[in-house]
Amino acid sequence: LASASFGRQVIKTVRSRDTTSISLFMYSLFVTGVGCWLIWGIMVNQVPVIIANVMTLLLAAVILGMKLYAVIVKKEPI
């Protein structure tokens, strides 16, 4: 459920293209943390951990990518 909760945020962000209320720092830390959990899941061969973190990483990375684009290209404030 925690992984799926990012689905709505991705849909809203992609549709609106608005990332002004999204924290670059928070999403950077979150994606890093999820990436670490994914690596751990792979190391200990825990398929449920791997699946959940791949889903979450993909969804959160979309939002982070859009935020980075807005900050770098559009010069949106961090």
mmCIF file of N, CA and C in Angstrom:
data_model
loop_
_atom_site.group_PDB
_atom_site.id
_atom_site.type_symbol
_atom_site.label_atom_id
_atom_site.label_comp_id
_atom_site.label_asym_id
_atom_site.label_seq_id
_atom_site.Cartn_x
_atom_site.Cartn_y
_atom_site.Cartn_z
ATOM 1 N N LEU A 1 0.819 -1.201 0.000
ATOM 2 C CA LEU A 1 0.000 0.000 0.000
ATOM 3 C C LEU A 1 0.862 1.263 0.000
ATOM 4 N N ALA A 2 1.953 1.221 0.739
ATOM 5 C CA ALA A 2 2.841 2.391 0.765
ATOM 6 C C ALA A 2 3.419 2.658 -0.625
ATOM 7 N N SER A 3 3.776 1.601 -1.326
ATOM 8 C CA SER A 3 4.312 1.750 -2.685
ATOM 9 C C SER A 3 3.252 2.283 -3.634
ATOM 10 N N ALA A 4 2.050 1.759 -3.518
ATOM 11 C CA ALA A 4 0.961 2.167 -4.410
ATOM 12 C C ALA A 4 0.536 3.610 -4.171
ATOM 13 N N SER A 5 0.769 4.113 -2.983
ATOM 14 C CA SER A 5 0.349 5.480 -2.680
ATOM 15 C C SER A 5 1.054 6.510 -3.561
ATOM 16 N N PHE A 6 2.201 6.176 -4.079
ATOM 17 C CA PHE A 6 2.910 7.108 -4.958
ATOM 18 C C PHE A 6 2.277 7.197 -6.336
ATOM 19 N N GLY A 7 1.458 6.234 -6.683
ATOM 20 C CA GLY A 7 0.791 6.245 -7.986
ATOM 21 C C GLY A 7 -0.034 7.492 -8.201
ATOM 22 N N ARG A 8 -0.854 7.853 -7.221
ATOM 23 C CA ARG A 8 -1.692 9.051 -7.326
ATOM 24 C C ARG A 8 -0.843 10.326 -7.438
ATOM 25 N N GLN A 9 0.257 10.364 -6.698
ATOM 26 C CA GLN A 9 1.120 11.538 -6.762
ATOM 27 C C GLN A 9 1.747 11.666 -8.154
ATOM 28 N N VAL A 10 2.162 10.549 -8.726
ATOM 29 C CA VAL A 10 2.739 10.566 -10.076
ATOM 30 C C VAL A 10 1.702 11.043 -11.081
ATOM 31 N N ILE A 11 0.493 10.501 -11.005
ATOM 32 C CA ILE A 11 -0.568 10.899 -11.944
ATOM 33 C C ILE A 11 -0.825 12.398 -11.837
ATOM 34 N N LYS A 12 -0.965 12.890 -10.613
ATOM 35 C CA LYS A 12 -1.235 14.321 -10.418
ATOM 36 C C LYS A 12 -0.087 15.182 -10.930
ATOM 37 N N THR A 13 1.139 14.786 -10.633
ATOM 38 C CA THR A 13 2.301 15.574 -11.041
ATOM 39 C C THR A 13 2.485 15.556 -12.551
ATOM 40 N N VAL A 14 2.316 14.406 -13.172
ATOM 41 C CA VAL A 14 2.468 14.315 -14.628
ATOM 42 C C VAL A 14 1.380 15.124 -15.332
ATOM 43 N N ARG A 15 0.163 15.026 -14.858
ATOM 44 C CA ARG A 15 -0.932 15.776 -15.492
ATOM 45 C C ARG A 15 -0.774 17.278 -15.339
ATOM 46 N N SER A 16 -0.416 17.730 -14.150
ATOM 47 C CA SER A 16 -0.344 19.170 -13.892
ATOM 48 C C SER A 16 0.998 19.775 -14.285
ATOM 49 N N ARG A 17 2.040 18.954 -14.328
ATOM 50 C CA ARG A 17 3.406 19.416 -14.585
ATOM 51 C C ARG A 17 3.870 20.418 -13.523
ATOM 52 N N ASP A 18 3.214 20.416 -12.373
ATOM 53 C CA ASP A 18 3.532 21.354 -11.302
ATOM 54 C C ASP A 18 4.292 20.635 -10.193
ATOM 55 N N THR A 19 5.520 21.050 -9.968
ATOM 56 C CA THR A 19 6.338 20.444 -8.916
ATOM 57 C C THR A 19 6.750 21.469 -7.856
ATOM 58 N N THR A 20 6.118 22.623 -7.872
ATOM 59 C CA THR A 20 6.530 23.681 -6.945
ATOM 60 C C THR A 20 6.353 23.289 -5.480
ATOM 61 N N SER A 21 5.361 22.466 -5.175
ATOM 62 C CA SER A 21 5.123 22.102 -3.777
ATOM 63 C C SER A 21 5.856 20.826 -3.360
ATOM 64 N N ILE A 22 6.679 20.294 -4.244
ATOM 65 C CA ILE A 22 7.407 19.059 -3.964
ATOM 66 C C ILE A 22 8.821 19.402 -3.512
ATOM 67 N N SER A 23 9.251 18.766 -2.445
ATOM 68 C CA SER A 23 10.574 19.018 -1.889
ATOM 69 C C SER A 23 11.638 18.179 -2.614
ATOM 70 N N LEU A 24 12.582 18.861 -3.230
ATOM 71 C CA LEU A 24 13.679 18.176 -3.907
ATOM 72 C C LEU A 24 14.506 17.376 -2.906
ATOM 73 N N PHE A 25 14.777 17.950 -1.748
ATOM 74 C CA PHE A 25 15.564 17.288 -0.718
ATOM 75 C C PHE A 25 14.869 16.008 -0.245
ATOM 76 N N MET A 26 13.584 16.098 0.028
ATOM 77 C CA MET A 26 12.837 14.935 0.521
ATOM 78 C C MET A 26 12.827 13.812 -0.507
ATOM 79 N N TYR A 27 12.520 14.141 -1.756
ATOM 80 C CA TYR A 27 12.468 13.089 -2.781
ATOM 81 C C TYR A 27 13.849 12.531 -3.080
ATOM 82 N N SER A 28 14.883 13.351 -3.000
ATOM 83 C CA SER A 28 16.246 12.843 -3.193
ATOM 84 C C SER A 28 16.606 11.840 -2.107
ATOM 85 N N LEU A 29 16.312 12.183 -0.859
ATOM 86 C CA LEU A 29 16.573 11.265 0.243
ATOM 87 C C LEU A 29 15.721 10.004 0.130
ATOM 88 N N PHE A 30 14.465 10.172 -0.224
ATOM 89 C CA PHE A 30 13.559 9.036 -0.320
ATOM 90 C C PHE A 30 14.008 8.053 -1.402
ATOM 91 N N VAL A 31 14.339 8.569 -2.587
ATOM 92 C CA VAL A 31 14.788 7.703 -3.680
ATOM 93 C C VAL A 31 16.086 6.998 -3.296
ATOM 94 N N THR A 32 16.975 7.690 -2.623
ATOM 95 C CA THR A 32 18.213 7.065 -2.153
ATOM 96 C C THR A 32 17.910 5.942 -1.161
ATOM 97 N N GLY A 33 17.021 6.199 -0.223
ATOM 98 C CA GLY A 33 16.649 5.182 0.756
ATOM 99 C C GLY A 33 15.996 3.965 0.129
ATOM 100 N N VAL A 34 15.086 4.201 -0.804
ATOM 101 C CA VAL A 34 14.422 3.088 -1.494
ATOM 102 C C VAL A 34 15.442 2.306 -2.319
ATOM 103 N N GLY A 35 16.375 3.011 -2.930
ATOM 104 C CA GLY A 35 17.438 2.329 -3.678
ATOM 105 C C GLY A 35 18.275 1.438 -2.777
ATOM 106 N N CYS A 36 18.561 1.911 -1.573
ATOM 107 C CA CYS A 36 19.315 1.089 -0.608
ATOM 108 C C CYS A 36 18.521 -0.151 -0.199
ATOM 109 N N TRP A 37 17.211 0.015 0.045
ATOM 110 C CA TRP A 37 16.375 -1.149 0.374
ATOM 111 C C TRP A 37 16.348 -2.140 -0.783
ATOM 112 N N LEU A 38 16.296 -1.623 -1.999
ATOM 113 C CA LEU A 38 16.303 -2.497 -3.169
ATOM 114 C C LEU A 38 17.604 -3.291 -3.247
ATOM 115 N N ILE A 39 18.712 -2.622 -3.045
ATOM 116 C CA ILE A 39 20.007 -3.311 -3.061
ATOM 117 C C ILE A 39 20.064 -4.376 -1.978
ATOM 118 N N TRP A 40 19.575 -4.045 -0.788
ATOM 119 C CA TRP A 40 19.550 -5.021 0.302
ATOM 120 C C TRP A 40 18.668 -6.217 -0.069
ATOM 121 N N GLY A 41 17.497 -5.940 -0.641
ATOM 122 C CA GLY A 41 16.603 -7.018 -1.047
ATOM 123 C C GLY A 41 17.243 -7.941 -2.061
ATOM 124 N N ILE A 42 17.994 -7.385 -2.982
ATOM 125 C CA ILE A 42 18.704 -8.188 -3.985
ATOM 126 C C ILE A 42 19.797 -9.011 -3.310
ATOM 127 N N MET A 43 20.521 -8.395 -2.382
ATOM 128 C CA MET A 43 21.623 -9.093 -1.710
ATOM 129 C C MET A 43 21.136 -10.297 -0.898
ATOM 130 N N VAL A 44 19.966 -10.170 -0.275
ATOM 131 C CA VAL A 44 19.460 -11.267 0.557
ATOM 132 C C VAL A 44 18.394 -12.084 -0.173
ATOM 133 N N ASN A 45 18.184 -11.770 -1.452
ATOM 134 C CA ASN A 45 17.261 -12.510 -2.313
ATOM 135 C C ASN A 45 15.847 -12.570 -1.733
ATOM 136 N N GLN A 46 15.322 -11.423 -1.333
ATOM 137 C CA GLN A 46 13.962 -11.317 -0.800
ATOM 138 C C GLN A 46 13.055 -10.711 -1.869
ATOM 139 N N VAL A 47 12.380 -11.580 -2.606
ATOM 140 C CA VAL A 47 11.574 -11.150 -3.749
ATOM 141 C C VAL A 47 10.506 -10.115 -3.366
ATOM 142 N N PRO A 48 9.760 -10.276 -2.275
ATOM 143 C CA PRO A 48 8.770 -9.239 -1.941
ATOM 144 C C PRO A 48 9.392 -7.860 -1.704
ATOM 145 N N VAL A 49 10.551 -7.829 -1.078
ATOM 146 C CA VAL A 49 11.248 -6.560 -0.840
ATOM 147 C C VAL A 49 11.700 -5.971 -2.172
ATOM 148 N N ILE A 50 12.190 -6.803 -3.047
ATOM 149 C CA ILE A 50 12.649 -6.348 -4.364
ATOM 150 C C ILE A 50 11.486 -5.770 -5.156
ATOM 151 N N ILE A 51 10.381 -6.483 -5.227
ATOM 152 C CA ILE A 51 9.220 -6.034 -6.012
ATOM 153 C C ILE A 51 8.681 -4.713 -5.469
ATOM 154 N N ALA A 52 8.483 -4.647 -4.157
ATOM 155 C CA ALA A 52 7.937 -3.425 -3.557
ATOM 156 C C ALA A 52 8.845 -2.232 -3.808
ATOM 157 N N ASN A 53 10.136 -2.428 -3.681
ATOM 158 C CA ASN A 53 11.055 -1.301 -3.838
ATOM 159 C C ASN A 53 11.290 -0.929 -5.290
ATOM 160 N N VAL A 54 11.194 -1.869 -6.210
ATOM 161 C CA VAL A 54 11.267 -1.520 -7.635
ATOM 162 C C VAL A 54 10.076 -0.644 -7.995
ATOM 163 N N MET A 55 8.877 -1.046 -7.541
ATOM 164 C CA MET A 55 7.678 -0.250 -7.824
ATOM 165 C C MET A 55 7.800 1.154 -7.241
ATOM 166 N N THR A 56 8.183 1.234 -6.001
ATOM 167 C CA THR A 56 8.292 2.527 -5.329
ATOM 168 C C THR A 56 9.388 3.381 -5.961
ATOM 169 N N LEU A 57 10.507 2.761 -6.281
ATOM 170 C CA LEU A 57 11.617 3.501 -6.885
ATOM 171 C C LEU A 57 11.215 4.088 -8.236
ATOM 172 N N LEU A 58 10.535 3.317 -9.048
ATOM 173 C CA LEU A 58 10.111 3.816 -10.356
ATOM 174 C C LEU A 58 9.155 4.997 -10.217
ATOM 175 N N LEU A 59 8.174 4.864 -9.336
ATOM 176 C CA LEU A 59 7.203 5.943 -9.161
ATOM 177 C C LEU A 59 7.853 7.194 -8.578
ATOM 178 N N ALA A 60 8.647 7.035 -7.543
ATOM 179 C CA ALA A 60 9.295 8.188 -6.915
ATOM 180 C C ALA A 60 10.331 8.821 -7.849
ATOM 181 N N ALA A 61 10.983 8.002 -8.665
ATOM 182 C CA ALA A 61 11.987 8.532 -9.601
ATOM 183 C C ALA A 61 11.334 9.406 -10.670
ATOM 184 N N VAL A 62 10.120 9.085 -11.067
ATOM 185 C CA VAL A 62 9.410 9.933 -12.032
ATOM 186 C C VAL A 62 9.213 11.326 -11.445
ATOM 187 N N ILE A 63 8.744 11.370 -10.220
ATOM 188 C CA ILE A 63 8.520 12.664 -9.565
ATOM 189 C C ILE A 63 9.846 13.402 -9.352
ATOM 190 N N LEU A 64 10.861 12.694 -8.892
ATOM 191 C CA LEU A 64 12.167 13.321 -8.691
ATOM 192 C C LEU A 64 12.709 13.846 -10.011
ATOM 193 N N GLY A 65 12.577 13.079 -11.070
ATOM 194 C CA GLY A 65 13.041 13.520 -12.383
ATOM 195 C C GLY A 65 12.334 14.780 -12.843
ATOM 196 N N MET A 66 11.021 14.827 -12.634
ATOM 197 C CA MET A 66 10.271 16.027 -13.014
ATOM 198 C C MET A 66 10.697 17.230 -12.169
ATOM 199 N N LYS A 67 10.957 17.002 -10.891
ATOM 200 C CA LYS A 67 11.393 18.098 -10.023
ATOM 201 C C LYS A 67 12.776 18.586 -10.435
ATOM 202 N N LEU A 68 13.680 17.660 -10.711
ATOM 203 C CA LEU A 68 15.021 18.059 -11.163
ATOM 204 C C LEU A 68 14.957 18.841 -12.466
ATOM 205 N N TYR A 69 14.117 18.403 -13.378
ATOM 206 C CA TYR A 69 13.939 19.120 -14.645
ATOM 207 C C TYR A 69 13.447 20.541 -14.378
ATOM 208 N N ALA A 70 12.462 20.667 -13.485
ATOM 209 C CA ALA A 70 11.913 21.988 -13.178
ATOM 210 C C ALA A 70 12.960 22.887 -12.539
ATOM 211 N N VAL A 71 13.796 22.330 -11.676
ATOM 212 C CA VAL A 71 14.815 23.139 -10.997
ATOM 213 C C VAL A 71 15.938 23.509 -11.958
ATOM 214 N N ILE A 72 16.396 22.554 -12.760
ATOM 215 C CA ILE A 72 17.555 22.787 -13.634
ATOM 216 C C ILE A 72 17.180 23.573 -14.892
ATOM 217 N N VAL A 73 16.134 23.131 -15.578
ATOM 218 C CA VAL A 73 15.793 23.730 -16.864
ATOM 219 C C VAL A 73 14.886 24.958 -16.705
ATOM 220 N N LYS A 74 13.863 24.816 -15.895
ATOM 221 C CA LYS A 74 12.905 25.917 -15.743
ATOM 222 C C LYS A 74 13.318 26.931 -14.678
ATOM 223 N N LYS A 75 14.406 26.620 -13.963
ATOM 224 C CA LYS A 75 14.921 27.504 -12.895
ATOM 225 C C LYS A 75 13.892 27.702 -11.771
ATOM 226 N N GLU A 76 13.124 26.636 -11.494
ATOM 227 C CA GLU A 76 12.174 26.686 -10.386
ATOM 228 C C GLU A 76 12.966 26.708 -9.069
ATOM 229 N N PRO A 77 12.495 27.475 -8.092
ATOM 230 C CA PRO A 77 13.208 27.484 -6.801
ATOM 231 C C PRO A 77 13.187 26.114 -6.140
ATOM 232 N N ILE A 78 14.271 25.804 -5.440
ATOM 233 C CA ILE A 78 14.355 24.527 -4.743
ATOM 234 C C ILE A 78 13.460 24.608 -3.550
#
